[in-house]
Amino acid sequence: MNSLKEIVRIHIRFSEVDSLRMVWHGNYVQYMEDAREAFGRKHGLEYMHIYDSGYVAPIVDLQIQYKQTATIDDVLLVEITYRPAKGGKLIFDYIVYKESDHSEVLTANTTQLFMTHEGIFEPSCPDFLSTWKEKNKINI
C-alpha cells in the first residue's frame, strides 16, 4: 500500500494570531480539520459520505507536539497521512511546517471512532470503511 496523504497550504491571517503575534495554539486544530477535509475529498472519505453511511466520526484522542511558533503572513503546509488501524477507527498523523524553509512547526495525531447517528459507538469496522480500505488496498 502506498501511504495515503494530502498537503494543504495555510496562509496565516492577522485574526489567527494572539497578542504575542504567534498563531494561537487552538488554530492548529482547525488547520488539521482543513487537512482532514482535503484528505477526504482526495481519497473518497468525505465527512458527508461517512454521515450518509449512518455514522459520525468524533475525535476521541488528539496529541500535539509544538516545535516552534508561526506568525502573520507565514505560509504553513499541513501534511496529513492516514495510519492504518484495525477495527472501526481512523488515525491520522500530521506534520505542519513552514513553506519558506520546511522547518517543523508541530507534529500531531488524531484518532476518530465511529458512532451511529443515535450516539452508539461502533467498535467494529463499518461496511463503508471496509469497502474504502479494500479500494485503497489497505491491509493490516
Tab-separated table of N, CA and C in Angstrom, residues 21-130:
chain	number	residue	atom	x	y	z
A	21	ARG	N	1.681	37.912	18.753
A	21	ARG	CA	1.882	37.755	17.300
A	21	ARG	C	2.218	36.323	16.895
A	22	MET	N	1.859	35.373	17.755
A	22	MET	CA	2.038	33.954	17.443
A	22	MET	C	0.678	33.379	17.081
A	23	VAL	N	0.678	32.388	16.189
A	23	VAL	CA	-0.580	31.708	15.902
A	23	VAL	C	-1.100	31.146	17.213
A	24	TRP	N	-2.365	31.461	17.515
A	24	TRP	CA	-2.983	30.930	18.725
A	24	TRP	C	-3.046	29.414	18.601
A	25	HIS	N	-2.641	28.707	19.661
A	25	HIS	CA	-2.479	27.250	19.606
A	25	HIS	C	-3.736	26.509	19.129
A	26	GLY	N	-4.899	27.004	19.480
A	26	GLY	CA	-6.140	26.336	19.073
A	26	GLY	C	-6.393	26.367	17.574
A	27	ASN	N	-5.803	27.329	16.874
A	27	ASN	CA	-5.998	27.398	15.419
A	27	ASN	C	-5.372	26.213	14.699
A	28	TYR	N	-4.346	25.614	15.281
A	28	TYR	CA	-3.734	24.461	14.631
A	28	TYR	C	-4.725	23.295	14.519
A	29	VAL	N	-5.628	23.191	15.471
A	29	VAL	CA	-6.656	22.143	15.408
A	29	VAL	C	-7.542	22.380	14.180
A	30	GLN	N	-7.872	23.640	13.906
A	30	GLN	CA	-8.648	23.964	12.700
A	30	GLN	C	-7.860	23.642	11.437
A	31	TYR	N	-6.568	23.907	11.436
A	31	TYR	CA	-5.740	23.591	10.267
A	31	TYR	C	-5.742	22.081	10.009
A	32	MET	N	-5.713	21.299	11.085
A	32	MET	CA	-5.765	19.843	10.930
A	32	MET	C	-7.131	19.409	10.396
A	33	GLU	N	-8.175	20.097	10.823
A	33	GLU	CA	-9.523	19.824	10.292
A	33	GLU	C	-9.559	20.111	8.791
A	34	ASP	N	-8.969	21.223	8.386
A	34	ASP	CA	-8.886	21.546	6.959
A	34	ASP	C	-8.168	20.426	6.200
A	35	ALA	N	-7.111	19.898	6.798
A	35	ALA	CA	-6.353	18.824	6.152
A	35	ALA	C	-7.183	17.547	6.060
A	36	ARG	N	-7.946	17.222	7.120
A	36	ARG	CA	-8.795	16.024	7.064
A	36	ARG	C	-9.857	16.154	5.991
A	37	GLU	N	-10.434	17.356	5.849
A	37	GLU	CA	-11.434	17.569	4.803
A	37	GLU	C	-10.818	17.410	3.411
A	38	ALA	N	-9.623	17.963	3.210
A	38	ALA	CA	-8.946	17.833	1.917
A	38	ALA	C	-8.585	16.375	1.651
A	39	PHE	N	-8.127	15.666	2.682
A	39	PHE	CA	-7.811	14.245	2.555
A	39	PHE	C	-9.065	13.476	2.123
A	40	GLY	N	-10.169	13.753	2.776
A	40	GLY	CA	-11.424	13.066	2.449
A	40	GLY	C	-11.848	13.297	1.011
A	41	ARG	N	-11.733	14.535	0.551
A	41	ARG	CA	-12.086	14.841	-0.846
A	41	ARG	C	-11.169	14.100	-1.816
A	42	LYS	N	-9.893	14.067	-1.517
A	42	LYS	CA	-8.928	13.438	-2.420
A	42	LYS	C	-9.067	11.916	-2.443
A	43	HIS	N	-9.340	11.318	-1.289
A	43	HIS	CA	-9.285	9.860	-1.168
A	43	HIS	C	-10.651	9.192	-0.967
A	44	GLY	N	-11.748	9.953	-1.157
A	44	GLY	CA	-13.071	9.334	-1.092
A	44	GLY	C	-13.560	9.008	0.302
A	45	LEU	N	-13.174	9.819	1.280
A	45	LEU	CA	-13.609	9.598	2.656
A	45	LEU	C	-14.170	10.902	3.237
A	46	GLU	N	-15.032	11.534	2.449
A	46	GLU	CA	-15.612	12.811	2.849
A	46	GLU	C	-16.520	12.634	4.071
A	47	TYR	N	-16.630	13.697	4.860
A	47	TYR	CA	-17.487	13.656	6.046
A	47	TYR	C	-18.932	13.301	5.695
A	48	MET	N	-19.444	13.853	4.603
A	48	MET	CA	-20.835	13.569	4.253
A	48	MET	C	-21.016	12.123	3.796
A	49	HIS	N	-19.976	11.514	3.231
A	49	HIS	CA	-20.043	10.085	2.890
A	49	HIS	C	-20.162	9.268	4.172
A	50	ILE	N	-19.373	9.629	5.177
A	50	ILE	CA	-19.454	8.952	6.475
A	50	ILE	C	-20.850	9.146	7.057
A	51	TYR	N	-21.339	10.374	7.033
A	51	TYR	CA	-22.656	10.689	7.593
A	51	TYR	C	-23.768	9.947	6.842
A	52	ASP	N	-23.711	9.983	5.519
A	52	ASP	CA	-24.730	9.306	4.714
A	52	ASP	C	-24.682	7.794	4.877
A	53	SER	N	-23.557	7.265	5.378
A	53	SER	CA	-23.432	5.831	5.654
A	53	SER	C	-23.965	5.481	7.038
A	54	GLY	N	-24.464	6.480	7.759
A	54	GLY	CA	-25.081	6.232	9.064
A	54	GLY	C	-24.213	6.540	10.262
A	55	TYR	N	-23.092	7.195	10.037
A	55	TYR	CA	-22.134	7.419	11.126
A	55	TYR	C	-21.640	8.864	11.188
A	56	VAL	N	-21.080	9.181	12.329
A	56	VAL	CA	-20.242	10.358	12.514
A	56	VAL	C	-18.917	9.813	13.053
A	57	ALA	N	-17.880	10.638	13.010
A	57	ALA	CA	-16.555	10.161	13.430
A	57	ALA	C	-15.898	11.192	14.349
A	58	PRO	N	-16.341	11.259	15.604
A	58	PRO	CA	-15.748	12.242	16.507
A	58	PRO	C	-14.298	11.897	16.859
A	59	ILE	N	-13.535	12.942	17.101
A	59	ILE	CA	-12.157	12.757	17.570
A	59	ILE	C	-12.217	12.386	19.042
A	60	VAL	N	-11.548	11.284	19.380
A	60	VAL	CA	-11.505	10.837	20.762
A	60	VAL	C	-10.119	10.998	21.381
A	61	ASP	N	-9.126	11.273	20.536
A	61	ASP	CA	-7.780	11.497	21.043
A	61	ASP	C	-7.067	12.460	20.106
A	62	LEU	N	-6.369	13.422	20.695
A	62	LEU	CA	-5.611	14.419	19.947
A	62	LEU	C	-4.303	14.648	20.684
A	63	GLN	N	-3.197	14.453	19.979
A	63	GLN	CA	-1.861	14.676	20.543
A	63	GLN	C	-1.161	15.706	19.669
A	64	ILE	N	-0.592	16.735	20.298
A	64	ILE	CA	0.129	17.774	19.562
A	64	ILE	C	1.463	18.018	20.248
A	65	GLN	N	2.512	18.108	19.438
A	65	GLN	CA	3.837	18.455	19.939
A	65	GLN	C	4.278	19.708	19.185
A	66	TYR	N	4.299	20.830	19.891
A	66	TYR	CA	4.692	22.102	19.284
A	66	TYR	C	6.215	22.178	19.213
A	67	LYS	N	6.739	22.638	18.075
A	67	LYS	CA	8.181	22.730	17.860
A	67	LYS	C	8.654	24.183	17.807
A	68	GLN	N	7.860	25.043	17.161
A	68	GLN	CA	8.194	26.463	17.044
A	68	GLN	C	6.925	27.232	16.712
A	69	THR	N	7.015	28.543	16.768
A	69	THR	CA	5.847	29.373	16.502
A	69	THR	C	5.756	29.755	15.029
A	70	ALA	N	4.564	30.169	14.660
A	70	ALA	CA	4.324	30.762	13.336
A	70	ALA	C	3.641	32.100	13.585
A	71	THR	N	3.700	32.998	12.621
A	71	THR	CA	3.157	34.336	12.809
A	71	THR	C	2.481	34.838	11.536
A	72	ILE	N	2.025	36.091	11.576
A	72	ILE	CA	1.308	36.708	10.458
A	72	ILE	C	2.111	36.569	9.170
A	73	ASP	N	1.414	36.219	8.110
A	73	ASP	CA	1.954	36.073	6.758
A	73	ASP	C	2.854	34.868	6.550
A	74	ASP	N	3.118	34.055	7.593
A	74	ASP	CA	3.785	32.784	7.333
A	74	ASP	C	2.832	31.933	6.497
A	75	VAL	N	3.396	31.100	5.667
A	75	VAL	CA	2.604	30.120	4.934
A	75	VAL	C	2.995	28.752	5.475
A	76	LEU	N	1.975	28.035	5.950
A	76	LEU	CA	2.207	26.712	6.518
A	76	LEU	C	1.711	25.645	5.558
A	77	LEU	N	2.385	24.530	5.563
A	77	LEU	CA	1.926	23.347	4.845
A	77	LEU	C	1.541	22.319	5.898
A	78	VAL	N	0.332	21.804	5.787
A	78	VAL	CA	-0.162	20.796	6.717
A	78	VAL	C	-0.222	19.480	5.953
A	79	GLU	N	0.644	18.570	6.320
A	79	GLU	CA	0.687	17.256	5.673
A	79	GLU	C	-0.034	16.259	6.563
A	80	ILE	N	-1.035	15.605	6.007
A	80	ILE	CA	-1.811	14.606	6.739
A	80	ILE	C	-1.571	13.250	6.091
A	81	THR	N	-1.333	12.243	6.927
A	81	THR	CA	-1.103	10.883	6.448
A	81	THR	C	-2.010	9.931	7.216
A	82	TYR	N	-2.717	9.081	6.475
A	82	TYR	CA	-3.561	8.066	7.087
A	82	TYR	C	-2.679	6.951	7.650
A	83	ARG	N	-2.945	6.564	8.904
A	83	ARG	CA	-2.226	5.453	9.530
A	83	ARG	C	-3.204	4.282	9.659
A	84	PRO	N	-2.977	3.180	8.937
A	84	PRO	CA	-3.901	2.041	9.005
A	84	PRO	C	-4.063	1.530	10.430
A	85	ALA	N	-5.302	1.143	10.751
A	85	ALA	CA	-5.606	0.644	12.083
A	85	ALA	C	-6.659	-0.451	11.977
A	86	LYS	N	-6.638	-1.368	12.910
A	86	LYS	CA	-7.655	-2.423	12.957
A	86	LYS	C	-8.965	-1.846	13.465
A	87	GLY	N	-10.054	-2.486	13.069
A	87	GLY	CA	-11.353	-2.111	13.587
A	87	GLY	C	-11.880	-0.809	13.020
A	88	GLY	N	-12.832	-0.253	13.729
A	88	GLY	CA	-13.515	0.943	13.273
A	88	GLY	C	-12.927	2.210	13.847
A	89	LYS	N	-11.790	2.598	13.331
A	89	LYS	CA	-11.212	3.879	13.748
A	89	LYS	C	-10.371	4.454	12.626
A	90	LEU	N	-10.216	5.762	12.677
A	90	LEU	CA	-9.368	6.482	11.745
A	90	LEU	C	-8.255	7.140	12.545
A	91	ILE	N	-7.019	6.912	12.126
A	91	ILE	CA	-5.882	7.554	12.770
A	91	ILE	C	-5.130	8.329	11.696
A	92	PHE	N	-4.853	9.595	12.000
A	92	PHE	CA	-4.110	10.444	11.083
A	92	PHE	C	-2.907	11.038	11.799
A	93	ASP	N	-1.799	11.125	11.076
A	93	ASP	CA	-0.594	11.805	11.554
A	93	ASP	C	-0.450	13.094	10.764
A	94	TYR	N	0.054	14.127	11.415
A	94	TYR	CA	0.195	15.445	10.804
A	94	TYR	C	1.608	15.966	11.025
A	95	ILE	N	2.109	16.644	10.022
A	95	ILE	CA	3.305	17.461	10.171
A	95	ILE	C	2.943	18.835	9.624
A	96	VAL	N	3.131	19.861	10.431
A	96	VAL	CA	2.902	21.238	9.989
A	96	VAL	C	4.262	21.896	9.904
A	97	TYR	N	4.570	22.445	8.731
A	97	TYR	CA	5.865	23.073	8.558
A	97	TYR	C	5.731	24.345	7.736
A	98	LYS	N	6.744	25.190	7.892
A	98	LYS	CA	6.759	26.458	7.152
A	98	LYS	C	7.159	26.197	5.714
A	99	GLU	N	6.421	26.800	4.800
A	99	GLU	CA	6.725	26.645	3.381
A	99	GLU	C	8.089	27.239	3.037
A	100	SER	N	8.450	28.327	3.717
A	100	SER	CA	9.678	29.065	3.372
A	100	SER	C	10.948	28.248	3.565
A	101	ASP	N	11.038	27.491	4.653
A	101	ASP	CA	12.275	26.751	4.927
A	101	ASP	C	12.038	25.293	5.323
A	102	HIS	N	10.794	24.863	5.276
A	102	HIS	CA	10.398	23.487	5.618
A	102	HIS	C	10.729	23.103	7.050
A	103	SER	N	10.858	24.087	7.933
A	103	SER	CA	11.092	23.777	9.342
A	103	SER	C	9.772	23.386	9.999
A	104	GLU	N	9.827	22.374	10.870
A	104	GLU	CA	8.623	21.874	11.528
A	104	GLU	C	8.095	22.868	12.551
A	105	VAL	N	6.797	23.085	12.495
A	105	VAL	CA	6.106	23.898	13.486
A	105	VAL	C	5.484	22.990	14.539
A	106	LEU	N	4.898	21.883	14.093
A	106	LEU	CA	4.360	20.912	15.027
A	106	LEU	C	4.163	19.572	14.351
A	107	THR	N	4.059	18.544	15.192
A	107	THR	CA	3.615	17.233	14.754
A	107	THR	C	2.407	16.879	15.609
A	108	ALA	N	1.530	16.049	15.068
A	108	ALA	CA	0.311	15.729	15.801
A	108	ALA	C	-0.270	14.428	15.279
A	109	ASN	N	-1.233	13.899	16.016
A	109	ASN	CA	-2.035	12.789	15.521
A	109	ASN	C	-3.417	12.855	16.143
A	110	THR	N	-4.375	12.328	15.399
A	110	THR	CA	-5.750	12.261	15.879
A	110	THR	C	-6.269	10.850	15.703
A	111	THR	N	-7.177	10.465	16.592
A	111	THR	CA	-7.897	9.203	16.480
A	111	THR	C	-9.384	9.520	16.505
A	112	GLN	N	-10.094	8.955	15.527
A	112	GLN	CA	-11.538	9.111	15.449
A	112	GLN	C	-12.182	7.739	15.530
A	113	LEU	N	-13.262	7.653	16.278
A	113	LEU	CA	-14.070	6.442	16.349
A	113	LEU	C	-15.397	6.699	15.655
A	114	PHE	N	-16.058	5.638	15.257
A	114	PHE	CA	-17.346	5.790	14.581
A	114	PHE	C	-18.476	5.628	15.578
A	115	MET	N	-19.479	6.470	15.402
A	115	MET	CA	-20.651	6.477	16.249
A	115	MET	C	-21.866	6.617	15.343
A	116	THR	N	-22.917	5.878	15.647
A	116	THR	CA	-24.141	5.990	14.858
A	116	THR	C	-24.796	7.339	15.111
A	117	HIS	N	-25.738	7.676	14.272
A	117	HIS	CA	-26.473	8.932	14.469
A	117	HIS	C	-27.217	8.925	15.803
A	118	GLU	N	-27.483	7.741	16.335
A	118	GLU	CA	-28.177	7.625	17.620
A	118	GLU	C	-27.219	7.740	18.805
A	119	GLY	N	-25.910	7.893	18.531
A	119	GLY	CA	-24.936	8.093	19.600
A	119	GLY	C	-24.305	6.829	20.140
A	120	ILE	N	-24.387	5.733	19.397
A	120	ILE	CA	-23.808	4.469	19.844
A	120	ILE	C	-22.482	4.247	19.122
A	121	PHE	N	-21.422	4.025	19.911
A	121	PHE	CA	-20.111	3.769	19.307
A	121	PHE	C	-20.123	2.418	18.599
A	122	GLU	N	-19.452	2.366	17.462
A	122	GLU	CA	-19.335	1.156	16.641
A	122	GLU	C	-17.896	0.661	16.724
A	123	PRO	N	-17.636	-0.395	17.549
A	123	PRO	CA	-16.259	-0.866	17.699
A	123	PRO	C	-15.731	-1.632	16.489
A	124	SER	N	-16.628	-2.238	15.719
A	124	SER	CA	-16.165	-2.972	14.537
A	124	SER	C	-16.074	-2.032	13.344
A	125	CYS	N	-15.539	-2.517	12.271
A	125	CYS	CA	-15.327	-1.701	11.079
A	125	CYS	C	-16.633	-1.583	10.293
A	126	PRO	N	-17.181	-0.381	10.149
A	126	PRO	CA	-18.403	-0.218	9.351
A	126	PRO	C	-18.185	-0.663	7.908
A	127	ASP	N	-19.251	-1.138	7.272
A	127	ASP	CA	-19.154	-1.647	5.904
A	127	ASP	C	-18.518	-0.643	4.947
A	128	PHE	N	-18.924	0.632	5.035
A	128	PHE	CA	-18.382	1.625	4.102
A	128	PHE	C	-16.875	1.766	4.273
A	129	LEU	N	-16.378	1.625	5.518
A	129	LEU	CA	-14.939	1.742	5.766
A	129	LEU	C	-14.202	0.506	5.241
A	130	SER	N	-14.789	-0.669	5.410
A	130	SER	CA	-14.191	-1.887	4.845
A	130	SER	C	-14.053	-1.760	3.334
